[in-house]
Amino acid sequence: MRSATGLGICLIATLAVAVGAPTVHAQDVEWRSYGSDAAGTKYSPLDQINAETIGDLEIVWRQSVLPDAARLGSDLTPPVASQNTPLMADGRLYISTALGTVAALDATTGEVLWFDTPPDRDGVPFQRVRQTRAVAYWDDPQSDDA
């Protein structure tokens, strides 16, 4: 009787894990927050890169933390320290630029899609911080904007 109860509990636990196990969908492989997800797992379920394919990797594009498009027309100088954890969402990479602003890049080409230039406040130009670290991504489910 005792082993049947133990077997039943193991079976229920196994089913609970199997039913509750996440499946990999396209949206799950994005990197929408620091550490990959809200839990900070720093894990990606992608398996395209492994021991057999690692030798085939090559650089497709590079982009500075101060993209030329964001630098144009700016008299701001880069900060003393700039750390960057790019986020990936909807085929775009979002980065904190070396000017303390934000830029969106096409994930396939590295092309700058847009960058943020903070407005003056009451005639006072944007005062950037001396260090930049990262950006945050928030999606409004009720908005049609991307």
Coordinates of C-alpha atoms in Angstrom, one line a residue:
M1 CA 0.0 0.0 0.0
R2 CA 2.8 2.4 0.9
S3 CA 4.6 1.8 -2.4
A4 CA 1.4 2.3 -4.3
T5 CA 0.9 5.7 -2.6
G6 CA 4.5 6.7 -3.2
L7 CA 4.1 5.7 -6.9
G8 CA 0.9 7.7 -7.2
I9 CA 2.6 10.8 -5.7
C10 CA 5.5 10.4 -8.1
L11 CA 3.1 10.1 -11.0
I12 CA 1.2 13.2 -10.0
A13 CA 4.4 15.1 -9.5
T14 CA 5.7 14.0 -12.9
L15 CA 2.5 15.0 -14.6
A16 CA 2.4 18.4 -12.9
V17 CA 6.0 19.1 -14.1
A18 CA 5.2 17.9 -17.7
V19 CA 2.0 19.9 -18.0
G20 CA 3.5 23.0 -16.4
A21 CA 6.7 22.8 -18.5
P22 CA 7.1 25.8 -20.8
T23 CA 7.2 25.3 -24.5
V24 CA 9.6 27.3 -26.7
H25 CA 7.8 29.8 -28.9
A26 CA 9.4 32.6 -31.0
Q27 CA 8.5 35.2 -28.4
D28 CA 10.2 33.2 -25.7
V29 CA 13.6 33.5 -27.3
E30 CA 13.7 37.2 -27.1
W31 CA 15.8 39.0 -24.4
R32 CA 13.3 41.6 -23.1
S33 CA 15.0 42.3 -19.7
Y34 CA 18.3 42.2 -18.0
G35 CA 19.0 38.5 -17.3
S36 CA 16.7 37.4 -20.1
D37 CA 13.4 37.3 -18.2
A38 CA 11.8 38.8 -15.1
A39 CA 13.3 36.0 -13.0
G40 CA 16.8 36.8 -14.2
T41 CA 17.5 33.3 -15.4
K42 CA 20.1 34.4 -18.0
Y43 CA 19.0 31.4 -20.0
S44 CA 18.0 31.0 -23.6
P45 CA 16.4 27.8 -24.9
L46 CA 18.0 28.3 -28.3
D47 CA 20.1 25.4 -29.5
Q48 CA 21.5 26.5 -32.8
I49 CA 25.0 27.1 -31.2
N50 CA 26.5 24.0 -29.9
A51 CA 29.9 22.1 -29.9
E52 CA 29.4 21.2 -33.6
T53 CA 28.4 24.6 -34.9
I54 CA 30.6 26.9 -32.8
G55 CA 33.4 26.9 -35.4
D56 CA 31.0 28.2 -38.1
L57 CA 30.2 31.4 -36.3
E58 CA 31.3 34.7 -37.8
I59 CA 30.6 38.3 -37.0
V60 CA 27.7 39.6 -39.2
W61 CA 27.7 43.2 -38.0
R62 CA 29.0 45.5 -35.3
Q63 CA 27.6 48.6 -33.8
S64 CA 29.3 51.1 -31.5
V65 CA 27.6 52.1 -28.2
L66 CA 27.6 55.5 -29.8
P67 CA 26.1 54.8 -33.3
D68 CA 27.1 57.4 -35.9
A69 CA 23.4 58.3 -36.4
A70 CA 23.0 59.2 -32.7
R71 CA 26.3 61.1 -32.7
L72 CA 25.3 63.4 -35.6
G73 CA 24.3 66.9 -34.5
S74 CA 25.1 66.2 -30.9
D75 CA 27.6 68.3 -29.0
L76 CA 27.5 65.9 -26.1
T77 CA 30.6 63.9 -25.2
P78 CA 30.5 60.3 -24.2
P79 CA 30.4 59.5 -20.5
V80 CA 33.3 58.3 -18.5
A81 CA 31.8 54.8 -18.1
S82 CA 29.3 53.0 -20.3
Q83 CA 28.0 49.5 -19.7
N84 CA 25.4 48.0 -22.0
T85 CA 23.1 45.1 -21.9
P86 CA 21.1 45.2 -25.1
L87 CA 17.6 44.0 -25.1
M88 CA 15.9 42.0 -27.9
A89 CA 12.2 42.5 -28.6
D90 CA 10.2 42.2 -31.8
G91 CA 13.3 41.9 -34.1
R92 CA 14.9 45.0 -32.6
L93 CA 17.8 45.5 -30.2
Y94 CA 17.5 48.4 -27.8
I95 CA 20.7 49.8 -26.4
S96 CA 21.8 52.5 -24.0
T97 CA 24.1 54.8 -26.0
A98 CA 27.3 56.3 -24.8
L99 CA 25.5 59.6 -24.7
G100 CA 23.0 58.3 -22.1
T101 CA 20.2 58.1 -24.7
V102 CA 18.5 55.1 -26.2
A103 CA 18.8 53.6 -29.7
A104 CA 16.8 50.9 -31.5
L105 CA 18.7 48.7 -34.0
D106 CA 17.6 46.2 -36.6
A107 CA 18.7 42.9 -35.1
T108 CA 19.5 41.4 -38.5
T109 CA 21.5 44.3 -40.0
G110 CA 22.6 46.5 -37.0
E111 CA 21.1 49.5 -38.8
V112 CA 19.9 52.3 -36.4
L113 CA 16.2 52.5 -36.7
W114 CA 15.7 55.4 -34.3
F115 CA 17.4 57.0 -31.4
D116 CA 16.1 59.2 -28.6
T117 CA 17.2 62.8 -28.2
P118 CA 15.8 64.1 -24.9
P119 CA 14.2 67.5 -25.2
D120 CA 15.4 70.6 -23.5
R121 CA 13.5 71.4 -20.3
D122 CA 12.6 75.1 -19.9
G123 CA 15.4 76.0 -22.3
V124 CA 18.0 74.0 -20.4
P125 CA 19.7 71.4 -22.6
F126 CA 19.6 67.7 -21.7
Q127 CA 22.1 67.0 -19.0
R128 CA 23.3 63.4 -19.4
V129 CA 24.6 61.3 -16.6
R130 CA 28.3 60.3 -16.3
Q131 CA 27.5 56.6 -16.5
T132 CA 25.1 54.6 -18.5
R133 CA 24.2 51.0 -17.9
A134 CA 21.2 49.6 -19.7
V135 CA 17.6 50.1 -20.9
A136 CA 14.3 48.6 -19.8
Y137 CA 11.6 47.3 -22.1
W138 CA 7.9 47.7 -21.4
D139 CA 5.1 46.7 -23.6
D140 CA 1.6 48.2 -23.3
P141 CA -0.8 45.4 -24.3
Q142 CA -3.5 48.0 -25.1
S143 CA -1.4 49.9 -27.5
D144 CA -1.1 49.3 -31.3
D145 CA 2.4 51.0 -31.4
A146 CA 5.5 48.9 -31.7

